[in-house]
Coordinates of C-alpha atoms and ligand atoms in Angstrom, one line a residue:
X1308 CA -24.8 1.5 -15.4
X1309 CA -21.6 3.0 -14.0
X1310 CA -19.6 3.4 -17.3
X1311 CA -16.7 5.7 -16.9
X1312 CA -15.9 8.4 -19.5
X1313 CA -12.2 8.9 -19.9
X1314 CA -11.2 12.5 -19.8
X1315 CA -8.8 14.1 -22.3
X1316 CA -6.5 16.7 -20.8
X1317 CA -5.6 19.9 -22.4
X1318 CA -2.4 19.4 -24.6
X1319 CA -0.3 22.5 -24.4
X1320 CA 2.2 22.5 -27.4
X1321 CA 5.6 22.6 -25.8
X1322 CA 6.9 25.2 -28.4
X1323 CA 8.1 27.4 -25.5
X1324 CA 10.4 24.6 -24.4
X1325 CA 11.9 23.9 -27.8
X1326 CA 14.9 26.2 -27.6
X1327 CA 18.6 25.9 -28.2
X1328 CA 20.5 25.5 -26.0
X1329 CA 17.9 23.4 -23.9
X1330 CA 16.4 25.1 -21.0
X1331 CA 17.4 24.2 -17.5
X1332 CA 14.5 23.5 -15.0
X1333 CA 14.9 23.0 -11.3
X1334 CA 12.6 19.9 -11.1
X1335 CA 11.2 17.7 -13.8
X1336 CA 8.9 14.6 -13.3
X1337 CA 8.5 12.0 -15.9
X1338 CA 5.2 10.2 -15.8
X1339 CA 1.7 11.4 -14.6
X1340 CA 0.6 8.1 -13.1
X1341 CA -0.4 8.3 -9.4
X1342 CA 3.1 8.4 -8.1
X1343 CA 4.5 11.1 -10.5
X1344 CA 1.4 13.2 -9.8
X1345 CA 1.8 12.8 -6.1
X1346 CA 5.5 13.9 -6.4
X1347 CA 4.5 17.0 -8.4
X1348 CA 1.8 18.0 -6.0
X1349 CA 4.1 17.6 -3.0
X1350 CA 6.7 19.7 -4.8
X1351 CA 4.2 22.5 -5.2
X1352 CA 3.2 22.2 -1.5
X1353 CA 6.9 22.7 -0.7
X1354 CA 6.9 25.8 -2.9
X1355 CA 9.0 24.2 -5.7
X1356 CA 8.4 24.8 -9.4
X1357 CA 7.8 21.6 -11.3
X1358 CA 7.4 20.5 -14.9
X1359 CA 5.6 17.1 -15.5
X1360 CA 5.7 15.2 -18.8
X1361 CA 3.5 12.3 -19.8
X1362 CA 3.3 10.5 -23.1
X1363 CA -0.5 10.2 -22.9
X1364 CA -3.3 12.8 -22.3
X1365 CA -5.7 10.8 -20.2
X1366 CA -5.8 8.6 -17.1
X1367 CA -4.9 4.9 -17.0
X1368 CA -7.2 2.5 -18.7
X1369 CA -9.2 0.0 -16.6
X1370 CA -9.5 0.1 -12.9
X1371 CA -5.9 -1.3 -12.2
X1372 CA -5.2 -0.5 -8.6
X1373 CA -8.3 -0.7 -6.5
X1374 CA -7.2 -0.9 -2.8
X1375 CA -5.8 2.2 -1.0
X1376 CA -4.6 1.6 2.5
X1377 CA -5.1 3.7 5.6
X1378 CA -1.6 5.2 5.5
X1379 CA -2.0 6.1 1.9
X1380 CA -5.2 7.8 2.6
X1381 CA -3.4 9.9 5.2
X1382 CA -0.8 10.8 2.6
X1383 CA -3.6 11.7 0.2
X1384 CA -5.1 13.9 2.9
X1385 CA -1.8 15.7 3.3
X1386 CA -1.8 16.2 -0.5
X1387 CA -5.3 17.7 -0.3
X1388 CA -7.3 14.9 -2.1
X1389 CA -8.1 12.4 0.7
X1390 CA -11.7 13.5 1.4
X1391 CA -13.3 13.3 -2.1
X1392 CA -11.5 10.0 -2.8
X1393 CA -12.8 8.6 0.5
X1394 CA -16.3 9.8 -0.2
X1395 CA -16.2 8.3 -3.7
X1396 CA -14.5 5.0 -2.6
X1397 CA -15.9 2.0 -0.8
X1398 CA -14.4 1.8 2.8
X1399 CA -13.8 -1.6 4.3
X1400 CA -12.0 -3.2 7.2
X1401 CA -13.1 -6.8 7.1
X1402 CA -11.5 -9.5 4.9
X1403 CA -12.9 -13.0 4.7
X1404 CA -11.2 -16.2 3.4
X1405 CA -13.2 -19.2 2.3
X1406 CA -12.1 -22.8 1.6
X1407 CA -14.6 -24.1 -0.9
X1408 CA -17.8 -22.4 0.4
X1409 CA -17.0 -22.3 4.1
X1410 CA -15.3 -19.3 5.8
X1411 CA -11.9 -20.4 7.4
X1412 CA -10.4 -17.0 8.4
X1413 CA -11.4 -13.4 9.0
X1414 CA -9.4 -10.3 9.6
X1415 CA -10.1 -6.7 10.7
X1416 CA -7.6 -4.1 9.4
X1417 CA -8.4 -1.5 12.1
X1418 CA -9.7 -3.4 15.1
X1419 CA -9.0 -0.4 17.3
X1420 CA -11.4 2.6 16.8
X1421 CA -10.2 6.2 16.9
X1422 CA -8.6 6.7 13.5
X1423 CA -9.8 9.1 10.9
X1424 CA -9.4 6.8 7.9
X1425 CA -10.6 3.2 7.5
X1426 CA -8.2 0.3 6.9
X1427 CA -8.8 0.4 3.1
X1428 CA -10.9 2.1 0.5
X1429 CA -11.5 0.4 -2.9
X1430 CA -11.6 2.9 -5.8
X1431 CA -10.8 2.6 -9.5
X1432 CA -7.3 4.0 -10.3
X1433 CA -8.7 6.3 -12.9
X1434 CA -10.6 8.2 -10.2
X1435 CA -7.4 8.5 -8.1
X1436 CA -5.5 9.9 -11.1
X1437 CA -8.3 12.3 -12.1
X1438 CA -8.4 13.7 -8.5
X1439 CA -4.6 14.0 -8.5
X1440 CA -4.5 15.8 -11.9
X1441 CA -7.2 18.3 -10.8
X1442 CA -5.2 19.0 -7.6
X1443 CA -1.9 19.3 -9.5
X1444 CA -3.4 21.8 -11.9
X1445 CA -5.0 23.8 -9.0
X1446 CA -1.5 24.1 -7.4
X1447 CA 0.1 25.2 -10.7
X1448 CA 2.0 22.1 -11.7
X1449 CA 3.0 22.6 -15.4
X1450 CA 1.8 19.4 -17.0
X1451 CA 2.8 18.7 -20.5
X1452 CA 0.7 15.9 -22.1
X1453 CA 1.7 13.9 -25.1
X1454 CA 5.4 14.5 -24.4
X1455 CA 7.2 11.2 -24.5
X1456 CA 10.6 10.9 -22.9
X1457 CA 12.8 9.0 -25.3
X1458 CA 16.3 9.6 -23.9
X1459 CA 18.0 10.6 -20.7
X1460 CA 21.6 11.3 -19.6
X1461 CA 22.7 11.4 -16.0
X1462 CA 25.2 14.2 -15.5
X1463 CA 26.9 15.0 -12.2
X1464 CA 24.9 18.1 -11.6
X1465 CA 21.8 17.6 -13.7
X1466 CA 19.8 15.2 -15.9
X1467 CA 19.2 15.8 -19.6
X1468 CA 15.9 14.4 -21.1
X1469 CA 14.9 14.1 -24.8
X1470 CA 11.3 14.3 -25.5
X1471 CA 9.0 13.6 -28.5
X1472 CA 5.9 15.7 -28.9
X1473 CA 3.4 16.2 -31.8
X1474 CA 5.4 19.5 -32.5
X1475 CA 8.7 17.6 -32.8
X1476 CA 11.6 16.6 -30.5
X1477 CA 13.3 18.7 -27.9
X1478 CA 15.6 18.5 -24.9
X1479 CA 15.2 19.7 -21.4
X1480 CA 17.7 19.8 -18.6
X1481 CA 16.7 19.3 -15.0
X1482 CA 18.6 20.0 -11.7
X1483 CA 16.6 17.1 -10.4
X1484 CA 14.6 14.5 -12.2
X1485 CA 12.0 12.3 -10.6
X1486 CA 11.4 9.2 -12.7
X1487 CA 7.9 7.9 -12.3
X1488 CA 7.4 6.2 -15.7
X1489 CA 6.0 3.0 -14.5
X1490 CA 7.0 -0.7 -14.5
X1491 CA 8.5 -0.7 -18.0
X1492 CA 10.4 2.5 -17.2
X1493 CA 11.9 3.6 -20.5
X1494 CA 14.2 6.0 -18.4
X1495 CA 15.6 3.0 -16.5
X1496 CA 16.2 1.2 -19.7
X1497 CA 17.9 4.1 -21.4
X1498 CA 20.4 4.2 -18.6
X1499 CA 20.8 0.5 -18.7
X1500 CA 20.0 0.1 -15.0
X1501 CA 19.1 -3.4 -13.7
X1502 CA 16.0 -4.3 -11.9
X1503 CA 16.2 -7.7 -10.3
X1504 CA 13.6 -10.2 -8.9
X1505 CA 11.4 -12.9 -10.3
X1506 CA 8.3 -13.5 -12.5
X1507 CA 5.6 -15.7 -11.1
X1508 CA 4.3 -18.4 -13.4
X1509 CA 0.6 -17.9 -13.0
X1510 CA -2.0 -15.9 -14.9
X1511 CA -5.0 -14.1 -13.5
X1512 CA -8.1 -12.9 -15.2
X1513 CA -9.4 -9.6 -13.9
X1514 CA -13.0 -8.7 -14.6
X1515 CA -14.6 -5.4 -13.6
X1516 CA -18.4 -6.1 -13.5
X1517 CA -21.1 -3.5 -13.0
X1518 CA -23.7 -5.1 -10.8
X1519 CA -26.3 -4.0 -8.2
X1520 CA -25.6 -6.6 -5.6
X1521 CA -26.0 -6.4 -1.9
X1522 CA -22.9 -8.3 -0.9
X1523 CA -21.2 -6.5 2.0
X1524 CA -18.2 -4.3 1.3
X1525 CA -15.7 -6.8 2.4
X1526 CA -12.7 -8.3 0.7
X1527 CA -13.6 -12.0 -0.1
X1528 CA -11.1 -14.6 -1.1
X1529 CA -12.0 -18.1 -2.0
X1530 CA -9.7 -21.1 -2.4
X1531 CA -11.0 -23.9 -4.5
X1532 CA -14.7 -22.7 -4.6
X1533 CA -17.3 -24.8 -6.4
X1534 CA -17.7 -22.0 -9.0
X1535 CA -14.0 -22.1 -9.9
X1536 CA -12.6 -25.5 -8.7
X1537 CA -8.9 -25.9 -8.0
X1538 CA -8.1 -22.2 -8.2
X1539 CA -8.6 -19.0 -6.2
X1540 CA -10.9 -16.1 -6.7
X1541 CA -10.8 -12.6 -5.1
X1542 CA -13.8 -10.2 -5.0
X1543 CA -13.8 -6.5 -4.2
X1544 CA -16.5 -3.8 -4.3
X1545 CA -15.5 -0.5 -6.0
X1546 CA -17.3 2.8 -6.6
X1547 CA -20.3 3.1 -9.0
X1548 CA -21.4 -0.5 -8.3
X1549 CA -18.3 -1.9 -10.1
X1550 CA -17.1 -5.2 -8.6
X1551 CA -13.6 -6.5 -9.3
X1552 CA -13.2 -10.2 -9.7
X1553 CA -9.7 -11.9 -10.0
X1554 CA -9.8 -15.5 -11.2
X1555 CA -6.6 -17.5 -11.0
X1556 CA -6.2 -19.3 -14.3
X1557 CA -2.9 -21.1 -14.0
X1558 CA 0.3 -20.7 -16.2
X1559 CA -1.0 -22.8 -19.0
X1560 CA -4.1 -20.6 -19.7
X1561 CA -4.1 -18.9 -23.1
X1562 CA -4.4 -15.2 -22.4
X1563 CA -5.9 -14.3 -25.8
X1564 CA -8.7 -16.9 -25.4
X1565 CA -9.3 -16.3 -21.8
X1566 CA -10.1 -12.6 -22.3
X1567 CA -12.8 -13.3 -24.9
X1568 CA -16.3 -12.5 -23.5
X1569 CA -17.5 -16.1 -24.5
X1570 CA -15.0 -17.4 -22.0
X1571 CA -15.3 -14.7 -19.3
X1572 CA -19.2 -14.4 -19.1
X1573 CA -19.8 -18.1 -18.3
X1574 CA -17.2 -17.9 -15.4
X1575 CA -19.1 -14.9 -14.0
X1576 CA -22.5 -16.5 -14.4
X1577 CA -21.3 -19.6 -12.5
X1578 CA -20.1 -17.2 -9.7
X1579 CA -23.0 -14.8 -9.6
X1580 CA -25.9 -17.0 -10.6
X1581 CA -29.0 -15.0 -11.7
X1582 CA -27.6 -11.7 -10.8
X1583 CA -27.7 -9.2 -13.7
X1584 CA -24.4 -7.7 -14.6
X1585 CA -22.4 -6.0 -17.3
X1586 CA -18.8 -6.5 -18.1
X1587 CA -16.8 -3.2 -17.9
X1588 CA -13.2 -4.2 -18.3
X1589 CA -11.2 -7.4 -18.7
X1590 CA -7.5 -8.0 -18.5
X1591 CA -5.2 -10.9 -18.0
X1592 CA -2.2 -10.3 -15.9
X1593 CA 1.0 -12.0 -14.7
X1594 CA 3.3 -10.4 -12.3
X1595 CA 6.8 -9.9 -11.0
X1596 CA 8.3 -9.0 -7.6
X1597 CA 11.5 -7.0 -8.3
X1598 CA 13.4 -3.8 -7.5
X1599 CA 16.2 -1.6 -8.7
X1600 CA 19.4 -1.9 -6.7
X1601 CA 19.5 1.8 -6.0
X1602 CA 16.7 4.3 -6.3
X1603 CA 19.0 7.2 -6.6
X1604 CA 21.4 7.7 -9.6
X1605 CA 23.2 11.1 -9.3
X1606 CA 20.4 13.7 -9.9
X1607 CA 17.7 11.1 -10.9
X1608 CA 15.3 9.7 -8.2
X1609 CA 13.3 6.6 -9.2
X1610 CA 9.9 6.2 -7.5
X1611 CA 6.8 3.9 -7.8
X1612 CA 6.7 1.0 -10.3
X1613 CA 9.7 2.4 -12.1
X1614 CA 11.8 1.5 -9.0
X1615 CA 10.0 -1.6 -7.7
X1616 CA 7.1 -4.0 -8.5
X1617 CA 5.1 -6.4 -6.5
X1618 CA 2.2 -8.8 -7.1
X1619 CA -1.2 -7.2 -6.7
X1620 CA -1.9 -9.5 -3.6
X1621 CA -1.4 -7.2 -0.7
X1622 CA -2.1 -4.0 -2.7
X1623 CA 1.4 -2.7 -2.2
X1624 CA 2.0 -1.2 -5.7
X1625 CA 0.4 2.2 -5.7
X1626 CA 0.4 2.3 -1.9
X1627 CA 4.1 1.9 -1.7
X1628 CA 4.7 4.3 -4.6
X1629 CA 2.8 7.0 -2.9
X1630 CA 4.9 6.3 0.2
X1631 CA 8.0 6.7 -1.8
X1632 CA 7.2 10.3 -2.8
X1633 CA 5.9 11.0 0.8
X1634 CA 9.4 10.1 2.0
X1635 CA 11.2 11.8 -0.8
X1636 CA 9.7 15.2 -1.5
X1637 CA 10.4 16.9 1.8
X1638 CA 14.0 15.9 1.5
X1639 CA 14.3 17.0 -2.0
X1640 CA 12.7 20.4 -1.1
X1641 CA 15.3 20.9 1.7
X1642 CA 18.2 20.1 -0.6
X1643 CA 16.8 22.3 -3.4
X1644 CA 16.4 25.2 -1.0
X1645 CA 20.0 24.8 0.2
X1646 CA 18.8 23.8 3.8
X1647 CA 20.2 20.3 3.7
X1648 CA 23.2 18.6 1.9
X1649 CA 22.6 16.4 -1.1
X1650 CA 23.5 13.4 1.2
X1651 CA 20.0 13.7 2.7
X1652 CA 18.7 12.1 -0.5
X1653 CA 20.8 9.0 0.1
X1654 CA 18.5 8.3 3.0
X1655 CA 15.6 8.2 0.6
X1656 CA 17.4 5.4 -1.2
X1657 CA 18.2 3.5 2.0
X1658 CA 14.6 4.0 3.5
X1659 CA 12.7 3.1 0.4
X1660 CA 14.8 0.2 -0.8
X1661 CA 14.3 -1.3 2.7
X1662 CA 10.5 -0.7 2.3
X1663 CA 10.5 -2.2 -1.1
X1664 CA 12.3 -5.3 0.3
X1665 CA 9.6 -5.6 3.0
X1666 CA 6.8 -5.3 0.4
X1667 CA 8.4 -7.8 -2.0
X1668 CA 8.9 -10.3 0.9
X1669 CA 5.3 -10.0 2.0
X1670 CA 3.9 -10.0 -1.5
X1671 CA 6.1 -13.0 -2.5
X1672 CA 4.8 -15.0 0.6
X1673 CA 1.2 -14.2 -0.2
X1674 CA 1.8 -15.2 -3.9
X1675 CA 3.5 -18.4 -2.9
X1676 CA 0.5 -19.3 -0.7
X1677 CA -2.1 -18.3 -3.4
X1678 CA -0.2 -19.9 -6.3
X1679 CA 1.8 -22.8 -4.8
X1680 CA 4.7 -23.8 -7.0
X1681 CA 4.8 -27.5 -6.4
X1682 CA 2.5 -30.3 -5.3
X1683 CA 4.1 -30.3 -1.9
X1684 CA 3.6 -26.6 -1.4
X1685 CA -0.1 -27.0 -2.5
X1686 CA -0.5 -29.8 0.0
X1687 CA 0.9 -27.7 2.8
X1688 CA -1.3 -24.7 1.7
X1689 CA -4.5 -26.9 1.6
X1690 CA -3.6 -28.5 5.0
X1691 CA -3.2 -25.0 6.6
X1692 CA -6.6 -24.0 5.2
X1693 CA -8.3 -27.2 6.4
X1694 CA -6.8 -26.7 9.8
X1695 CA -7.8 -23.1 10.0
X1696 CA -11.5 -24.2 9.8
X1697 CA -11.2 -25.4 13.4
X1698 CA -7.9 -24.3 14.9
X1699 CA -7.1 -20.7 15.6
X1700 CA -3.3 -21.3 15.5
X1701 CA -3.5 -22.3 11.8
X1702 CA -5.3 -19.1 10.9
X1703 CA -1.9 -17.4 11.2
X1704 CA -0.6 -19.6 8.3
X1705 CA -3.5 -18.5 6.0
X1706 CA -2.0 -15.9 3.7
X1707 CA -4.6 -14.6 1.2
X1708 CA -2.6 -11.4 0.9
X1709 CA -1.0 -9.5 3.8
X1710 CA -2.3 -6.0 3.0
X1711 CA -0.2 -2.9 2.6
X1712 CA 1.1 -1.3 5.8
X1713 CA 3.7 1.5 5.9
X1714 CA 7.3 0.7 6.6
X1715 CA 8.8 1.5 10.1
X1716 CA 12.1 3.1 9.1
X1717 CA 13.6 2.4 12.5
X1718 CA 17.1 1.7 11.0
X1719 CA 17.2 5.1 9.3
X1720 CA 20.3 7.2 9.9
X1721 CA 18.0 10.2 10.3
X1722 CA 16.6 8.8 13.6
X1723 CA 18.0 9.7 17.0
X1724 CA 18.0 6.6 19.1
X1725 CA 16.0 6.5 22.3
X1726 CA 17.8 7.5 25.5
X1727 CA 14.7 7.4 27.6
X1728 CA 12.4 4.4 28.3
X1729 CA 9.2 4.2 26.3
X1730 CA 6.7 1.5 25.5
X1731 CA 4.6 1.0 22.4
X1732 CA 5.0 1.3 18.6
X1733 CA 5.7 5.1 18.3
X1734 CA 9.5 4.7 18.3
X1735 CA 11.9 6.6 16.1
X1736 CA 11.1 5.7 12.5
X1737 CA 7.5 4.8 13.1
X1738 CA 4.7 6.3 10.9
X1739 CA 2.7 8.3 13.3
X1740 CA -0.5 6.9 14.6
X1741 CA -3.7 8.9 14.5
X1742 CA -5.9 9.9 17.5
X1743 CA -9.1 11.8 17.9
X1744 CA -8.5 15.4 19.4
X1745 CA -10.2 18.7 19.9
X1746 CA -8.8 22.0 18.8
X1747 CA -10.5 25.1 20.2
X1748 CA -13.4 22.8 21.2
X1749 CA -13.8 21.4 17.7
X1750 CA -13.2 17.7 16.8
X1751 CA -10.1 17.2 14.7
X1752 CA -7.7 14.3 14.0
X1753 CA -4.0 14.4 15.1
X1754 CA -2.9 13.2 11.7
X1755 CA -4.5 16.3 10.0
X1756 CA -2.5 18.6 12.3
X1757 CA 0.8 17.2 11.2
X1758 CA 2.9 17.2 8.1
X1759 CA 4.7 19.1 5.4
X1760 CA 7.1 20.5 8.1
X1761 CA 8.9 19.3 11.1
X1762 CA 6.8 19.2 14.3
X1763 CA 7.7 19.2 17.9
X1764 CA 4.9 17.6 20.0
X1765 CA 4.9 18.2 23.7
X1766 CA 2.5 16.3 26.0
X1767 CA 1.2 18.0 29.2
X1768 CA -1.5 17.4 31.7
X1769 CA -2.5 21.0 31.7
X1770 CA -1.2 23.8 29.4
X1771 CA -0.4 25.8 32.5
X1772 CA 2.4 23.3 33.2
X1773 CA 4.5 24.5 30.3
X1774 CA 7.2 26.8 31.6
X1775 CA 8.1 30.1 29.9
X1776 CA 11.6 28.8 28.9
X1777 CA 10.2 25.8 27.0
X1778 CA 7.6 27.9 25.3
X1779 CA 10.1 30.5 24.1
X1780 CA 12.5 27.7 22.9
X1781 CA 9.6 26.1 21.0
X1782 CA 8.8 29.5 19.4
X1783 CA 12.4 29.9 18.4
X1784 CA 12.4 26.5 16.8
X1785 CA 9.4 27.5 14.7
X1786 CA 11.3 30.6 13.5
X1787 CA 14.4 28.6 12.6
X1788 CA 15.6 28.2 8.9
X1789 CA 14.1 24.8 8.9
X1790 CA 10.9 25.5 10.8
X1791 CA 9.8 23.1 13.6
X1792 CA 6.2 23.8 14.5
X1793 CA 5.2 23.3 18.1
X1794 CA 2.1 21.2 18.9
X1795 CA 1.0 21.0 22.5
X1796 CA -1.1 17.8 23.3
X1797 CA -2.9 18.3 26.6
X1798 CA -4.8 15.9 28.7
X1799 CA -7.2 18.7 29.6
X1800 CA -8.6 21.5 27.4
X1801 CA -6.6 24.7 27.3
X1802 CA -5.1 27.4 25.1
X1803 CA -1.8 29.2 24.6
X1804 CA -1.4 32.4 22.6
X1805 CA 0.0 31.6 19.1
X1806 CA 0.6 27.9 19.7
X1807 CA -1.6 25.0 18.6
X1808 CA -3.0 23.1 21.5
X1809 CA -4.8 19.8 20.9
X1810 CA -7.0 18.3 23.6
X1811 CA -6.5 14.5 23.9
X1812 CA -10.2 14.0 24.6
X1813 CA -10.3 10.2 24.7
X1814 CA -6.7 9.6 26.1
X1815 CA -5.8 7.7 22.9
X1816 CA -2.8 9.8 22.1
X1817 CA -1.5 9.2 25.6
X1818 CA -2.1 5.5 25.2
X1819 CA -0.7 5.1 21.6
X1820 CA 2.4 7.2 22.2
X1821 CA 3.0 6.1 25.8
X1822 CA 2.9 9.8 26.7
X1823 CA 3.6 11.2 30.2
X1824 CA 3.5 14.8 31.2
X1825 CA 6.6 16.4 29.7
X1826 CA 7.2 13.8 27.0
X1827 CA 8.4 15.2 23.6
X1828 CA 8.4 13.9 20.0
X1829 CA 10.2 15.3 17.0
X1830 CA 8.2 14.4 13.8
X1831 CA 9.4 14.6 10.1
X1832 CA 7.3 16.3 7.4
X1833 CA 6.2 12.8 6.2
X1834 CA 4.6 12.1 9.6
X1835 CA 7.3 9.7 10.9
X1836 CA 8.6 10.0 14.4
X1837 CA 12.3 10.8 14.4
X1838 CA 13.2 11.2 18.0
X1839 CA 11.4 11.2 21.5
X1840 CA 12.3 12.1 25.0
X1841 CA 10.7 12.2 28.5
X1842 CA 11.6 15.9 28.9
X1843 CA 12.1 18.9 26.6
X1844 CA 15.6 19.9 25.9
X1845 CA 16.2 22.5 23.3
X1846 CA 19.8 21.2 22.7
X1847 CA 18.5 17.6 22.1
X1848 CA 15.8 18.8 19.7
X1849 CA 18.3 20.9 17.8
X1850 CA 20.7 18.0 17.5
X1851 CA 18.0 15.6 16.4
X1852 CA 16.8 18.1 13.8
X1853 CA 20.4 18.4 12.4
X1854 CA 20.6 14.6 12.3
X1855 CA 17.1 14.2 10.6
X1856 CA 18.2 16.7 7.8
X1857 CA 21.7 15.2 7.4
X1858 CA 23.1 18.5 8.7
X1859 CA 24.8 16.8 11.6
Ligands
FAD2452 C1 -4.4 -5.7 -12.0 C2 -3.7 -4.7 -11.1 C3 -4.2 -4.5 -9.8 C4 -3.5 -3.6 -9.0 N1 -4.0 -3.4 -7.7 C5 -3.4 -2.6 -6.9 C6 -4.1 -2.2 -5.7 O1 -5.1 -2.7 -5.3 N2 -3.4 -1.4 -4.9 C7 -2.2 -0.8 -5.2 O2 -1.6 -0.1 -4.4 N3 -1.6 -1.1 -6.4 C8 -2.2 -2.0 -7.3 N4 -1.7 -2.2 -8.5 C9 -0.5 -1.5 -8.9 C10 -0.6 -0.1 -9.3 O3 -1.5 -0.1 -10.4 C11 0.7 0.5 -9.7 O4 1.6 0.2 -8.7 C12 0.6 2.0 -9.9 O5 0.0 2.3 -11.1 C13 2.1 2.5 -10.1 O6 2.0 3.9 -10.3 P1 3.2 4.7 -11.1 O7 2.8 6.1 -11.1 O8 4.5 4.3 -10.5 O9 3.2 4.1 -12.5 P2 2.1 4.0 -13.7 O10 0.7 4.1 -13.1 O11 2.4 2.9 -14.6 O12 2.3 5.4 -14.4 C14 3.4 5.7 -15.2 C15 3.1 6.9 -16.1 O13 4.2 7.2 -16.9 C16 3.8 7.5 -18.2 N5 4.9 7.2 -19.0 C17 5.5 6.0 -19.3 N6 6.5 6.1 -20.1 C18 6.7 7.3 -20.4 C19 7.6 8.1 -21.2 N7 8.6 7.5 -21.9 N8 7.5 9.4 -21.2 C20 6.5 10.1 -20.6 N9 5.6 9.4 -19.8 C21 5.7 8.1 -19.7 C22 2.5 6.7 -18.5 O14 1.8 7.3 -19.5 C23 1.9 6.7 -17.0 O15 1.0 7.8 -17.0 C24 -2.3 -3.0 -9.4 C25 -1.9 -3.2 -10.7 C26 -2.5 -4.1 -11.5 C27 -2.0 -4.3 -12.9

């Protein structure tokens, strides 16, 4: 039942790289976890050559991350792997929280219909990594397995990395180095860079259980259930009938003892009763919430767990790591192509350290609720849960893990502040909301029409309302050194030669973006709004583009 066979990837002896003096490469990535792989794929999509090293030659062991949020799925769609992962994963939107055996709170991640992707899918991390590796190879990423980075130097105009391989040691220089070597980050340690935050004094047992059960595909969290009194338990359904159970154990639990089958199986039997199951994977974890002070050090860019870590409650680890590379790679591509100054990369640091702080704050609050640190906090927590049974106001206090949402980078120096009045969430810095559309009479999603390049969206009632001057300015923007693709969103169906027209069939774009005929948005390659106006002005779009690329 559902046992996963770990693949071994083709080891290419790095003898071609073992030269003196060391070879200089434009872009090197260290670490082929989900985040390093996403960085390498994105680099190829931007036309960059990339060399990726990993010390191992397989995917990560055990299911690890299971929950991938809507925004991450949209990023994975942009990278070209979203569809198979969504087909394989278990989609869900509903989360239920129980006190003992009674439900006290329920949430729906996407209460509003009209989005391509669900609020979350659950999928074992090894499937995500496998899909990313396949895609990276398809795009021509040069992956070198069994090459362990053992040293690094950060020079003013390059990084120098020492690697150990079965063929011996060698050095490689990189104009740019993306560091994605995980929470322990040997690269961060070699450079003596600090990562600050705190460790939570609690232990959790994770068990992946293969079981044919007809529980609904929902997230379920129990506080103080009869089958595990005094502690919390979390249940998620993953692919292949694998169920993830997290049992809170407390700080005093002995990790070696608790992972033994003779300790784990009785816990599961008490929870699942007569249900047949098989244990697939067991681990005990503790966690930390911390981040590096700066994610950029000269030519080194830290991403994912190497740069920041959170507790698993809220599923913000991999999700935020994939959003790091989403925000980074278009900027790095512009800098490497000489189309933007190096200073553009400082905005990566500013935007993603801000996002990491948001994630750490949310994750810490959830963790404090789930694992109260004192008798008083526990009393407050239990009182909130009791009240939530009967009083809607108290449900807001129940925090069983505020789940990953993308950061609104509204403070970013790349944004052009509003000069016109707009309502709603799609302000400069917002990750773009999806909407159902038609293109040439076929159903499509807005989010799939965006990305990898700047985009200028113009909303019209009828395409005939677009004047020739605006159309020729839009075409000129597309032909610019930094191409800005025009996208006409029309309330009624229509076509324009050589320009993409999307028909806002259900009026959801107009609603979500507070669109009026003539309204214009400039969007970044990572699908964030960067500026918006009520009327098209070529001068304003050009100025906003310069600002969004640090060329101002
Ligand atoms: C129990 C658990 C549950 C989780 N649940 C979720 C969840 O539901 N959702 C979510 O978003 N996140 C979750 N996470 C977090 C998620 O697993 C991590 O955030 C994610 O794996 C980080 O990806 P990464 O690529 O940054 O690092 P990693 O996945 O750690 O990858 C690092 C890579 O670098 C390689 N490497 C390391 N050192 C070197 C070196 N010296 N040289 C070369 N290569 C090296 C490693 O082999 C590895 O391939 C969970 C984590 C745990 C432990």
